[in-house]
């Protein structure tokens, strides 16, 4: 970097000295500062303005010298002769004016008189022509004449009236002997004719009337035949001739002719009279001679290095001074020459040696400053010293040798004041003040970046430019002094920030050639090395002053940044960045800016505190007793609104001078609000508790949402500052209250939804079949809509505590489970009532006596009447089943939306260690499955019973009731019930026989004790319980601990739905099972084999154990025909079901019917599993063949394969091929085998099963058990542990886990074959009675050993070898 560049960016020692001393010692008139009286400034400005008037170029004018009068010889025809061409065609339309012509003529005449005629020539601009046209126009506008012309439109009338008016006007003032004006009449008439022709041509009327246009052209040429050009000199003055000469216009010395003098008068507020008086008073002194003498004196002082001019001490570098000094000489020469050119008389009093000589250049080229002065002169109109070439004035320097010029106290000048900088600054300040307040001043036009502002007018700029050049003020000084005046006015708040910006742009904007507005200080590229020290110092002082003033403005503006419509900081920052900080002479230490930043931050904090205090006073009542959450919410809303408004406002420029208004705001008000909110909420809760009131839950939720939003902004803005309090802990009670309220209301919601439901499909058209989505009713939609809304209320809170949120979802899962249980309970009750209604036949039978019943039975047997009638199902019943199936799908969807597994994981992760958990009384859920009964007592006259089981506790409270199995002494119920208890519970199971009329008959009773300690392994057990009369029943019992776990609650709800669905499906199939049993009974077999009913068949009905006679085997058609009524029965019922049931429910019913078919066929082949011999007779080969043919026919019927497409439309094949189906198929291999072979096979399979279970126990440390049910005895009393876990609630928590468990059960059943079917065959072999008893005792021993081993293992695991007897916690 060069030395000059370094010095331009660093503070010069000379400048520091200037700052400290203000150059009071005085180094020339440009450095001293003094207060100039306004009157003195006015006088010197007036001198320069008056001198400009004296030196302005003299105007010249042309003066006409008339020639001697010569008689004019006129040779022309009269006007009447000329118009004969028109008068002869008086009635011809082709020579008349077109319509609308008169209006156009008036317009063109007006334009001629106004000088706006587009085709105006010199003739039309002549004053005499305009006067003639004006006289005619007045006559033309006369109403009568105008009306006549509009009507007749004759050319001759118009021309003659013009000729008449032109004659009268042109002969005015002429002597009777002077007839030169007559040719002018012809000339003016010709111009009028030409104007008419132009109008016709412009409006395209000439083509319509070519004859008229031609005659007008002929007339014009005749009129000009003897005339001359009107513009010719000989034609002027009425054609008298003569000549013209140019003469100089003398000065008028009137103020109106002195533009700069008028500017001075306006600027200083003096009247023209006063200014004229001052000029007249000093006219003898303020002369061109004095101006020339000032320049000569200034040049001599410059050569003598006088302090009355700039000297080398005023510059930082000597080189800069020499450059300036060399540039002054040509400028002075040009100014002197301009003075002498304006007044050539001055040259007469100067010797030839002192006159300036024109040279092609000075020192070979023009200097930059002279070029700048010339540019400044070019933009000023009428400058008094315009010279296009530099001149040599060096000869004048030796003429002044008067030593008195060096005296410091005298002012040797007339036009130059003692201190030009001070006087110029005063005049500039006065001029700027005047122009800024002048309403007539045209402002600088607005741009996209700056508004329109007023600065200096064009006349003022010309005056100031004239003063600067006359007083020899350098261009840079003019700029600095202008900025200093602007600085003073801005600091004094006399001008706006826009004006300050415009002032900087005013001096920086380059001068363009086409710029009309004179910018007397338009900056070229100035080399700052040529600046004076005074300009350096003043520039730094004004930049510093402006910087401080702008920072004050910025500070004041920023203090309003939190208001509704604050002033923009953009203009202040723009001026600072583009005009202050970009200036290389501006120097400000970072410490100073840091101090400002700190002060601004502190000011904004105080302002933010004041605003928050105002919010607090406006939103919070003074009385604490009236405080509500609403006030905290409203306070938070205004705080949030303010923060969001500030964030949006300063989104593009978040920091201003290192200060972020949003950060300062949130750092101030958010902690204040958090602390106040905490204290206010705590106070509100305390007061509510004292008054025994409850704050509405909705208020708590709304408050939480507002506080969470504020906390979010707090975290984003202040990541290292912890929020004042934990919102969730303070407001969690509102959520728990809401959940309790929901729990209390859920049953009512369900009851109300069911009450309003008609259980009809929601088909849009009653005549159309409902779609799948329309086959469930509104109640299930309503309750799940309530469940979803309930959960969404918590989800929408966006609770920011995972453990609390998981606990909320757990509690809501329990509420949902309660609602589902209630819904299933009511739906099943309604469904059962509809399904258990009596048919008309049953109602008639109920009114019969016992004797009448016996007689009816005999008649039916004799006539072989089929008593089984199809059951009439209600569509409402099927809709209820659809609702349960839809509820399962919706619950599964809800389980996924809640994300049950994630909630359970959060609770488990935050649970305390096991040894630190508080022990509490646990609830245990016992699942009791009433499987089947065996050898029950017959209570009906037909030797059968209609048994059902009722479970109750020791206090005779009914807990559950099974469905009725009609006409069966070995019923199979397969119904499950859940019983919740906290300790041991005695369960009493009573078997009843259902009767249509009268009391139900007692069949038998038994009991079992449910002790949680006996089920500590949570494995299922089976119990054969002997009745106190005859027979026994099989119960399968399992237990699991009831847990406060979301998975448990969802699993419990799913299991409730599935059990309800299964029970309702079973009730539907029960209505069909009677006919299935009838069609697939041994009686049907005998009927098929005997091919008809005879008396022997009737007697065989009463003697069932008698083997039927061997008959001829039936054909395939006979076998198929035997099932045709059953298929028809199925088709009829399926058609009814298909109209209402959904596809999934239809498949479920058909699958259940398939199970009934398999169970019925199985009962045909073998008796139930037991350790006692059976009275059931084994079928012969023909009967077995028929049964298996039936099985295949039914398999194909339920699979329902389309013969054309091959697509299965019925029960899926994996459901058809169940383990029971394969068990029945395997019966064919063992059914007719000898007893000895069956026993050996059973022993071999039993040994393999025991070995397999022992290996599994050793591998998995699982208790030993047998897979088949026990045969009774001690094992039946203790219960036989199962190798398989029961269908626990946790495995039923969603549809996915339920399907998975079902699939595992299927695979396990297929992988572990057993000898159950062989044992059931052996029950029909009397010789196998001993083996059955031995096998029973074997199972008892194995079960007892397995139970003992299990107890020992659990004791070791729980207490380290000690028998603690406590249950493991789950």
PDB file of C-alpha atoms in Angstrom, residues 206 293 397 611 620 670 674 880 883 1066 1345:
ATOM      1  CA  UNK A 206     -60.864  15.517 -50.424  1.00  0.00           C
ATOM      2  CA  UNK A 293      -8.751  43.922  -9.662  1.00  0.00           C
ATOM      3  CA  UNK A 397       1.598  38.677 -12.004  1.00  0.00           C
ATOM      4  CA  UNK A 611     -44.240  -3.661  28.498  1.00  0.00           C
ATOM      5  CA  UNK A 620     -54.367  -9.617  35.995  1.00  0.00           C
ATOM      6  CA  UNK A 670     -40.367 -15.145  29.428  1.00  0.00           C
ATOM      7  CA  UNK A 674     -42.848 -18.250  33.916  1.00  0.00           C
ATOM      8  CA  UNK A 880     -75.281 -57.000  16.776  1.00  0.00           C
ATOM      9  CA  UNK A 883     -71.033 -54.643  15.707  1.00  0.00           C
ATOM     10  CA  UNK A1066     -72.309 -70.209  19.214  1.00  0.00           C
ATOM     11  CA  UNK A1345     -45.147 -85.867  40.551  1.00  0.00           C
TER      12      UNK A1345
END
